[in-house]
PDB file of C-alpha atoms and ligand atoms in Angstrom:
ATOM      1  CA  MET A  16       0.000   0.000   0.000  1.00 55.00           C
ATOM      2  CA  SER A  17       2.849   2.361   0.728  1.00 73.00           C
ATOM      3  CA  GLU A  18       5.304   1.385  -1.990  1.00 81.00           C
ATOM      4  CA  GLN A  19       6.801   4.047  -4.264  1.00 85.00           C
ATOM      5  CA  LYS A  20       4.596   4.144  -7.360  1.00 86.00           C
ATOM      6  CA  ALA A  21       5.775   7.231  -9.215  1.00 87.00           C
ATOM      7  CA  THR A  22       9.141   7.187 -10.931  1.00 88.00           C
ATOM      8  CA  ASN A  23      11.267  10.085 -12.229  1.00 85.00           C
ATOM      9  CA  ILE A  24      10.673  12.221  -9.157  1.00 85.00           C
ATOM     10  CA  THR A  25      13.376  14.053  -7.213  1.00 86.00           C
ATOM     11  CA  TRP A  26      13.179  15.973  -3.920  1.00 79.00           C
ATOM     12  CA  HIS A  27      13.112  19.689  -4.712  1.00 82.00           C
ATOM     13  CA  GLU A  28      15.256  21.709  -2.323  1.00 81.00           C
ATOM     14  CA  GLY A  29      13.956  25.238  -1.699  1.00 84.00           C
ATOM     15  CA  SER A  30      16.030  28.325  -1.062  1.00 89.00           C
ATOM     16  CA  VAL A  31      14.667  28.906   2.455  1.00 94.00           C
ATOM     17  CA  THR A  32      16.277  26.598   4.992  1.00 93.00           C
ATOM     18  CA  ARG A  33      14.773  24.925   8.017  1.00 93.00           C
ATOM     19  CA  ASP A  34      17.116  26.975  10.202  1.00 94.00           C
ATOM     20  CA  GLU A  35      15.742  30.178   8.709  1.00 96.00           C
ATOM     21  CA  ARG A  36      12.171  29.081   9.395  1.00 96.00           C
ATOM     22  CA  GLN A  37      13.117  28.209  12.982  1.00 95.00           C
ATOM     23  CA  LYS A  38      14.715  31.642  13.429  1.00 96.00           C
ATOM     24  CA  LEU A  39      11.558  33.272  12.147  1.00 96.00           C
ATOM     25  CA  LEU A  40       9.427  31.355  14.657  1.00 97.00           C
ATOM     26  CA  ASN A  41      11.987  31.361  17.487  1.00 97.00           C
ATOM     27  CA  GLN A  42      11.457  27.653  18.131  1.00 98.00           C
ATOM     28  CA  LYS A  43      12.497  24.267  16.761  1.00 98.00           C
ATOM     29  CA  GLY A  44      10.232  22.081  14.667  1.00 98.00           C
ATOM     30  CA  VAL A  45       9.500  18.832  16.455  1.00 98.00           C
ATOM     31  CA  THR A  46       6.889  16.088  16.712  1.00 98.00           C
ATOM     32  CA  VAL A  47       5.391  15.301  20.106  1.00 98.00           C
ATOM     33  CA  TRP A  48       3.935  11.849  19.531  1.00 98.00           C
ATOM     34  CA  MET A  49       1.343  10.798  22.115  1.00 98.00           C
ATOM     35  CA  THR A  50       0.532   7.115  22.235  1.00 98.00           C
ATOM     36  CA  GLY A  51      -1.747   5.214  24.613  1.00 98.00           C
ATOM     37  CA  LEU A  52      -5.011   3.347  24.986  1.00 98.00           C
ATOM     38  CA  SER A  53      -8.280   4.972  23.997  1.00 97.00           C
ATOM     39  CA  ALA A  54      -9.388   7.222  26.895  1.00 98.00           C
ATOM     40  CA  SER A  55      -5.850   7.438  28.280  1.00 98.00           C
ATOM     41  CA  GLY A  56      -6.051  11.216  27.849  1.00 98.00           C
ATOM     42  CA  LYS A  57      -4.065  11.879  24.687  1.00 97.00           C
ATOM     43  CA  SER A  58      -6.511  14.396  23.185  1.00 96.00           C
ATOM     44  CA  THR A  59      -7.221  16.103  26.512  1.00 97.00           C
ATOM     45  CA  ILE A  60      -3.517  16.598  27.255  1.00 98.00           C
ATOM     46  CA  ALA A  61      -2.736  17.596  23.642  1.00 98.00           C
ATOM     47  CA  CYS A  62      -5.368  20.372  23.734  1.00 97.00           C
ATOM     48  CA  ILE A  63      -3.995  21.805  26.979  1.00 98.00           C
ATOM     49  CA  LEU A  64      -0.410  21.565  25.729  1.00 98.00           C
ATOM     50  CA  GLU A  65      -1.259  23.355  22.473  1.00 98.00           C
ATOM     51  CA  GLN A  66      -2.826  26.197  24.446  1.00 98.00           C
ATOM     52  CA  MET A  67       0.064  26.371  26.911  1.00 98.00           C
ATOM     53  CA  LEU A  68       2.518  26.690  24.050  1.00 98.00           C
ATOM     54  CA  LEU A  69       0.386  29.351  22.380  1.00 98.00           C
ATOM     55  CA  HIS A  70       0.494  31.373  25.595  1.00 98.00           C
ATOM     56  CA  LYS A  71       4.289  31.131  25.418  1.00 97.00           C
ATOM     57  CA  LYS A  72       3.985  32.443  21.831  1.00 97.00           C
ATOM     58  CA  LYS A  73       4.989  29.087  20.353  1.00 98.00           C
ATOM     59  CA  HIS A  74       3.403  27.759  17.200  1.00 98.00           C
ATOM     60  CA  ALA A  75       2.019  24.272  17.850  1.00 98.00           C
ATOM     61  CA  TYR A  76      -0.573  22.330  15.908  1.00 97.00           C
ATOM     62  CA  ARG A  77      -2.529  19.235  16.874  1.00 96.00           C
ATOM     63  CA  LEU A  78      -3.102  16.279  14.622  1.00 95.00           C
ATOM     64  CA  ASP A  79      -5.867  14.274  16.264  1.00 90.00           C
ATOM     65  CA  GLY A  80      -7.047  10.723  15.614  1.00 79.00           C
ATOM     66  CA  ASP A  81     -10.707  11.171  14.836  1.00 77.00           C
ATOM     67  CA  ASN A  82     -10.198  14.448  12.965  1.00 81.00           C
ATOM     68  CA  ILE A  83      -7.614  12.946  10.622  1.00 89.00           C
ATOM     69  CA  ARG A  84      -9.808   9.911  10.081  1.00 87.00           C
ATOM     70  CA  MET A  85     -12.594  12.236   8.885  1.00 88.00           C
ATOM     71  CA  GLY A  86     -10.367  13.768   6.211  1.00 91.00           C
ATOM     72  CA  LEU A  87      -6.946  12.662   5.040  1.00 92.00           C
ATOM     73  CA  ASN A  88      -7.467   9.083   6.204  1.00 93.00           C
ATOM     74  CA  LYS A  89     -11.204   8.673   5.666  1.00 93.00           C
ATOM     75  CA  ASN A  90     -10.599   5.674   3.425  1.00 94.00           C
ATOM     76  CA  LEU A  91      -8.885   3.742   6.233  1.00 94.00           C
ATOM     77  CA  GLY A  92     -10.458   1.459   8.837  1.00 91.00           C
ATOM     78  CA  PHE A  93      -9.067  -0.402  11.826  1.00 88.00           C
ATOM     79  CA  SER A  94      -7.554  -3.555  10.305  1.00 91.00           C
ATOM     80  CA  ALA A  95      -3.878  -4.061  11.141  1.00 89.00           C
ATOM     81  CA  GLU A  96      -2.954  -2.984   7.591  1.00 93.00           C
ATOM     82  CA  ASP A  97      -5.108   0.157   7.729  1.00 93.00           C
ATOM     83  CA  ARG A  98      -3.807   1.076  11.180  1.00 91.00           C
ATOM     84  CA  THR A  99      -0.271   0.846   9.820  1.00 93.00           C
ATOM     85  CA  GLU A 100      -1.103   3.033   6.819  1.00 95.00           C
ATOM     86  CA  ASN A 101      -2.946   5.482   9.103  1.00 93.00           C
ATOM     87  CA  ILE A 102       0.178   5.945  11.231  1.00 94.00           C
ATOM     88  CA  ARG A 103       2.491   6.121   8.211  1.00 96.00           C
ATOM     89  CA  ARG A 104       0.484   9.024   6.748  1.00 96.00           C
ATOM     90  CA  ILE A 105       0.272  10.842  10.085  1.00 96.00           C
ATOM     91  CA  GLY A 106       4.010  10.397  10.442  1.00 97.00           C
ATOM     92  CA  GLU A 107       4.606  11.965   7.035  1.00 96.00           C
ATOM     93  CA  VAL A 108       2.320  14.901   7.848  1.00 96.00           C
ATOM     94  CA  ALA A 109       3.958  15.418  11.261  1.00 97.00           C
ATOM     95  CA  LYS A 110       7.345  15.379   9.560  1.00 97.00           C
ATOM     96  CA  LEU A 111       6.245  18.144   7.180  1.00 96.00           C
ATOM     97  CA  PHE A 112       4.958  20.238  10.091  1.00 97.00           C
ATOM     98  CA  SER A 113       8.224  19.729  11.971  1.00 97.00           C
ATOM     99  CA  ASP A 114      10.196  20.703   8.878  1.00 96.00           C
ATOM    100  CA  ALA A 115       8.014  23.826   8.659  1.00 96.00           C
ATOM    101  CA  GLY A 116       9.265  24.712  12.158  1.00 97.00           C
ATOM    102  CA  VAL A 117       6.001  23.910  13.906  1.00 98.00           C
ATOM    103  CA  ILE A 118       5.576  21.832  17.081  1.00 98.00           C
ATOM    104  CA  ALA A 119       3.318  19.035  15.838  1.00 98.00           C
ATOM    105  CA  ILE A 120       1.360  17.286  18.596  1.00 98.00           C
ATOM    106  CA  THR A 121      -0.140  13.995  17.478  1.00 97.00           C
ATOM    107  CA  SER A 122      -2.709  12.066  19.493  1.00 95.00           C
ATOM    108  CA  PHE A 123      -3.305   8.624  18.056  1.00 94.00           C
ATOM    109  CA  ILE A 124      -3.543   5.292  19.837  1.00 95.00           C
ATOM    110  CA  SER A 125      -0.753   4.102  17.488  1.00 94.00           C
ATOM    111  CA  PRO A 126      -0.817   0.648  19.096  1.00 94.00           C
ATOM    112  CA  TYR A 127       1.953  -1.059  17.134  1.00 95.00           C
ATOM    113  CA  LYS A 128       5.560  -0.491  18.119  1.00 97.00           C
ATOM    114  CA  LYS A 129       6.923  -1.120  14.628  1.00 97.00           C
ATOM    115  CA  ASP A 130       4.678   1.604  13.160  1.00 96.00           C
ATOM    116  CA  ARG A 131       5.796   4.179  15.741  1.00 97.00           C
ATOM    117  CA  ASP A 132       9.418   3.149  15.281  1.00 97.00           C
ATOM    118  CA  ALA A 133       9.079   3.563  11.518  1.00 97.00           C
ATOM    119  CA  VAL A 134       7.949   7.172  12.039  1.00 97.00           C
ATOM    120  CA  ARG A 135      10.864   7.761  14.426  1.00 98.00           C
ATOM    121  CA  THR A 136      13.324   6.299  11.915  1.00 97.00           C
ATOM    122  CA  GLY A 137      12.040   8.649   9.220  1.00 96.00           C
ATOM    123  CA  MET A 138      12.882  11.698  11.330  1.00 97.00           C
ATOM    124  CA  LYS A 139      16.113  13.283  12.512  1.00 94.00           C
ATOM    125  CA  ALA A 140      17.488  12.517  15.969  1.00 93.00           C
ATOM    126  CA  GLY A 141      15.666  14.630  18.532  1.00 96.00           C
ATOM    127  CA  GLU A 142      12.817  15.433  16.170  1.00 97.00           C
ATOM    128  CA  PHE A 143      10.511  12.682  17.430  1.00 98.00           C
ATOM    129  CA  ILE A 144       9.462  12.775  21.078  1.00 98.00           C
ATOM    130  CA  GLU A 145       7.434   9.744  22.089  1.00 98.00           C
ATOM    131  CA  VAL A 146       5.044  10.410  24.957  1.00 98.00           C
ATOM    132  CA  TYR A 147       3.494   7.337  26.528  1.00 98.00           C
ATOM    133  CA  VAL A 148       0.144   8.395  27.972  1.00 98.00           C
ATOM    134  CA  GLN A 149      -0.227   5.489  30.362  1.00 98.00           C
ATOM    135  CA  VAL A 150      -3.452   4.212  31.898  1.00 98.00           C
ATOM    136  CA  SER A 151      -4.547   0.787  33.073  1.00 98.00           C
ATOM    137  CA  LEU A 152      -7.208  -0.923  31.036  1.00 98.00           C
ATOM    138  CA  SER A 153      -9.564  -0.981  34.021  1.00 98.00           C
ATOM    139  CA  GLU A 154      -9.256   2.787  34.520  1.00 98.00           C
ATOM    140  CA  ALA A 155      -9.681   3.431  30.763  1.00 98.00           C
ATOM    141  CA  GLU A 156     -12.862   1.351  30.862  1.00 98.00           C
ATOM    142  CA  LYS A 157     -14.108   3.350  33.833  1.00 98.00           C
ATOM    143  CA  ARG A 158     -13.522   6.667  32.030  1.00 98.00           C
ATOM    144  CA  ASP A 159     -14.880   5.499  28.665  1.00 98.00           C
ATOM    145  CA  PRO A 160     -15.871   9.050  27.564  1.00 96.00           C
ATOM    146  CA  LYS A 161     -17.155   7.853  24.187  1.00 95.00           C
ATOM    147  CA  GLY A 162     -18.740   4.592  25.392  1.00 97.00           C
ATOM    148  CA  LEU A 163     -16.420   2.617  23.115  1.00 97.00           C
ATOM    149  CA  TYR A 164     -15.194   0.086  25.691  1.00 98.00           C
ATOM    150  CA  LYS A 165     -18.781  -0.692  26.589  1.00 98.00           C
ATOM    151  CA  LYS A 166     -19.560  -1.347  22.932  1.00 97.00           C
ATOM    152  CA  ALA A 167     -16.414  -3.445  22.492  1.00 97.00           C
ATOM    153  CA  ARG A 168     -17.251  -5.550  25.589  1.00 97.00           C
ATOM    154  CA  ALA A 169     -20.763  -6.064  24.229  1.00 97.00           C
ATOM    155  CA  GLY A 170     -19.273  -7.321  20.952  1.00 96.00           C
ATOM    156  CA  GLN A 171     -20.657  -4.390  18.953  1.00 97.00           C
ATOM    157  CA  LEU A 172     -17.190  -3.101  18.105  1.00 95.00           C
ATOM    158  CA  LYS A 173     -14.588  -5.544  16.780  1.00 94.00           C
ATOM    159  CA  GLY A 174     -10.822  -5.137  16.937  1.00 93.00           C
ATOM    160  CA  PHE A 175     -10.843  -2.546  19.689  1.00 95.00           C
ATOM    161  CA  THR A 176      -7.405  -1.794  21.149  1.00 96.00           C
ATOM    162  CA  GLY A 177      -6.984  -3.263  24.627  1.00 97.00           C
ATOM    163  CA  ILE A 178     -10.000  -5.566  24.265  1.00 97.00           C
ATOM    164  CA  ASP A 179      -9.505  -7.704  21.167  1.00 94.00           C
ATOM    165  CA  ASP A 180      -6.614  -5.907  19.470  1.00 94.00           C
ATOM    166  CA  PRO A 181      -3.187  -5.477  21.068  1.00 96.00           C
ATOM    167  CA  TYR A 182      -1.578  -2.350  22.471  1.00 98.00           C
ATOM    168  CA  GLU A 183       2.207  -2.505  22.455  1.00 98.00           C
ATOM    169  CA  ALA A 184       3.455  -0.038  25.056  1.00 98.00           C
ATOM    170  CA  PRO A 185       6.650   1.915  24.318  1.00 98.00           C
ATOM    171  CA  GLU A 186       9.685   0.469  26.071  1.00 96.00           C
ATOM    172  CA  LYS A 187      11.717   3.668  26.226  1.00 96.00           C
ATOM    173  CA  PRO A 188       9.469   6.671  25.630  1.00 98.00           C
ATOM    174  CA  GLU A 189      11.102  10.076  25.995  1.00 98.00           C
ATOM    175  CA  ILE A 190       8.259  11.037  28.344  1.00 98.00           C
ATOM    176  CA  LEU A 191       6.031   8.849  30.516  1.00 98.00           C
ATOM    177  CA  ILE A 192       2.746  10.294  31.771  1.00 98.00           C
ATOM    178  CA  GLU A 193       1.074   8.267  34.506  1.00 98.00           C
ATOM    179  CA  THR A 194      -2.456   9.577  34.157  1.00 98.00           C
ATOM    180  CA  GLU A 195      -3.738   7.830  37.256  1.00 98.00           C
ATOM    181  CA  LYS A 196      -1.267   9.855  39.318  1.00 98.00           C
ATOM    182  CA  THR A 197      -1.072  13.090  37.293  1.00 98.00           C
ATOM    183  CA  ASN A 198      -3.924  15.331  36.197  1.00 98.00           C
ATOM    184  CA  ALA A 199      -4.139  16.508  32.573  1.00 98.00           C
ATOM    185  CA  GLY A 200      -2.877  20.044  33.301  1.00 98.00           C
ATOM    186  CA  ASP A 201       0.210  18.762  35.127  1.00 98.00           C
ATOM    187  CA  ALA A 202       0.814  16.267  32.324  1.00 98.00           C
ATOM    188  CA  ALA A 203       0.782  19.047  29.718  1.00 98.00           C
ATOM    189  CA  ALA A 204       3.110  21.107  31.915  1.00 98.00           C
ATOM    190  CA  GLN A 205       5.474  18.124  32.181  1.00 98.00           C
ATOM    191  CA  ILE A 206       5.721  17.969  28.375  1.00 98.00           C
ATOM    192  CA  ALA A 207       6.107  21.759  28.033  1.00 98.00           C
ATOM    193  CA  LYS A 208       8.949  21.641  30.575  1.00 98.00           C
ATOM    194  CA  TYR A 209      10.690  18.883  28.619  1.00 98.00           C
ATOM    195  CA  LEU A 210      10.503  21.050  25.480  1.00 98.00           C
ATOM    196  CA  GLU A 211      11.723  24.123  27.353  1.00 98.00           C
ATOM    197  CA  ASP A 212      14.617  22.314  29.100  1.00 98.00           C
ATOM    198  CA  ARG A 213      15.887  20.818  25.871  1.00 98.00           C
ATOM    199  CA  GLY A 214      15.842  24.035  23.895  1.00 98.00           C
ATOM    200  CA  TYR A 215      12.917  23.350  21.549  1.00 98.00           C
ATOM    201  CA  LEU A 216      11.204  26.596  22.527  1.00 98.00           C
ATOM    202  CA  ARG A 217      13.959  28.793  21.138  1.00 96.00           C
ATOM    203  CA  GLU A 218      15.597  28.958  17.698  1.00 92.00           C
TER     204      GLU A 218
HETATM  205  P1  ADP B  18      -7.811   9.700  24.197  1.00 76.31           P
HETATM  206  O1  ADP B  18      -7.553  10.877  23.298  1.00 76.31           O
HETATM  207  O2  ADP B  18      -6.543   9.081  24.746  1.00 76.31           O
HETATM  208  O3  ADP B  18      -8.757   8.690  23.646  1.00 76.31           O
HETATM  209  P2  ADP B  18      -9.425  11.542  25.701  1.00 76.31           P
HETATM  210  O4  ADP B  18      -8.531  12.685  26.023  1.00 76.31           O
HETATM  211  O5  ADP B  18     -10.384  11.675  24.569  1.00 76.31           O
HETATM  212  O6  ADP B  18      -8.506  10.240  25.536  1.00 76.31           O
HETATM  213  O7  ADP B  18     -10.275  11.132  26.980  1.00 76.31           O
HETATM  214  C1  ADP B  18      -9.687  10.940  28.240  1.00 76.31           C
HETATM  215  C2  ADP B  18     -10.733  11.103  29.324  1.00 76.31           C
HETATM  216  O8  ADP B  18     -10.148  10.851  30.598  1.00 76.31           O
HETATM  217  C3  ADP B  18     -11.292  12.518  29.377  1.00 76.31           C
HETATM  218  O9  ADP B  18     -12.670  12.448  29.673  1.00 76.31           O
HETATM  219  C4  ADP B  18     -10.489  13.147  30.521  1.00 76.31           C
HETATM  220  O10 ADP B  18     -11.192  14.191  31.149  1.00 76.31           O
HETATM  221  C5  ADP B  18     -10.313  11.962  31.465  1.00 76.31           C
HETATM  222  N1  ADP B  18      -9.134  12.016  32.346  1.00 76.31           N
HETATM  223  C6  ADP B  18      -9.129  11.675  33.645  1.00 76.31           C
HETATM  224  N2  ADP B  18      -7.901  11.796  34.185  1.00 76.31           N
HETATM  225  C7  ADP B  18      -7.094  12.234  33.203  1.00 76.31           C
HETATM  226  C8  ADP B  18      -5.693  12.564  33.149  1.00 76.31           C
HETATM  227  N3  ADP B  18      -4.910  12.454  34.224  1.00 76.31           N
HETATM  228  N4  ADP B  18      -5.178  12.962  31.972  1.00 76.31           N
HETATM  229  C9  ADP B  18      -5.984  13.058  30.892  1.00 76.31           C
HETATM  230  N5  ADP B  18      -7.290  12.777  30.875  1.00 76.31           N
HETATM  231  C10 ADP B  18      -7.865  12.363  32.019  1.00 76.31           C
END
């Protein structure tokens, strides 16, 4: 599905460099990749983080699971193959945003390690920050803000991550958020601090 089909194409270098874009924005382009079970809090934390960064005058942009599935990826479902293609496309889009100098915040379950690692491999060192938004399955089922676990348990939703499809947790994420111990605001602040401490919020 993702093989190179077109031939006779070459990457066109522009005359504005990434460094120049970063100077303009006074920040470094980076991808903050949130992964975790449904209802772990990825979207909630991503929204707060985006706003926090805006208040610091930093240009961040969220790429969110359901929103992307309504547009760019509307032709993809939840089979293993479609999940892989979903993540590959998001990865490519996040990479473009990062190259543009923007802080891309992605919130997708992204359950398969090999798919996340493929996105990481496609980026420069330090450009991909994996954030494991951790929650136990029992707590996720208690939260269930969209009623999806209930449907999956009732057999009305097949291949749901954590129920009858696997979630492969990151082994060495750059950031671990333990959402049963940390509220969403503190979690967003933890990520913002990581970005600040490592120099992403300046050119
Ligand atoms: P996801 O994007 O991972 O599917 P959502 O952000 O849509 O998750 O939903 C997570 C739900 O859990 C929200 O209703 C949120 O208010 C709640 N929640 C409870 N504790 C936390 C926490 N510590 N961090 C984030 N969300 C939390």
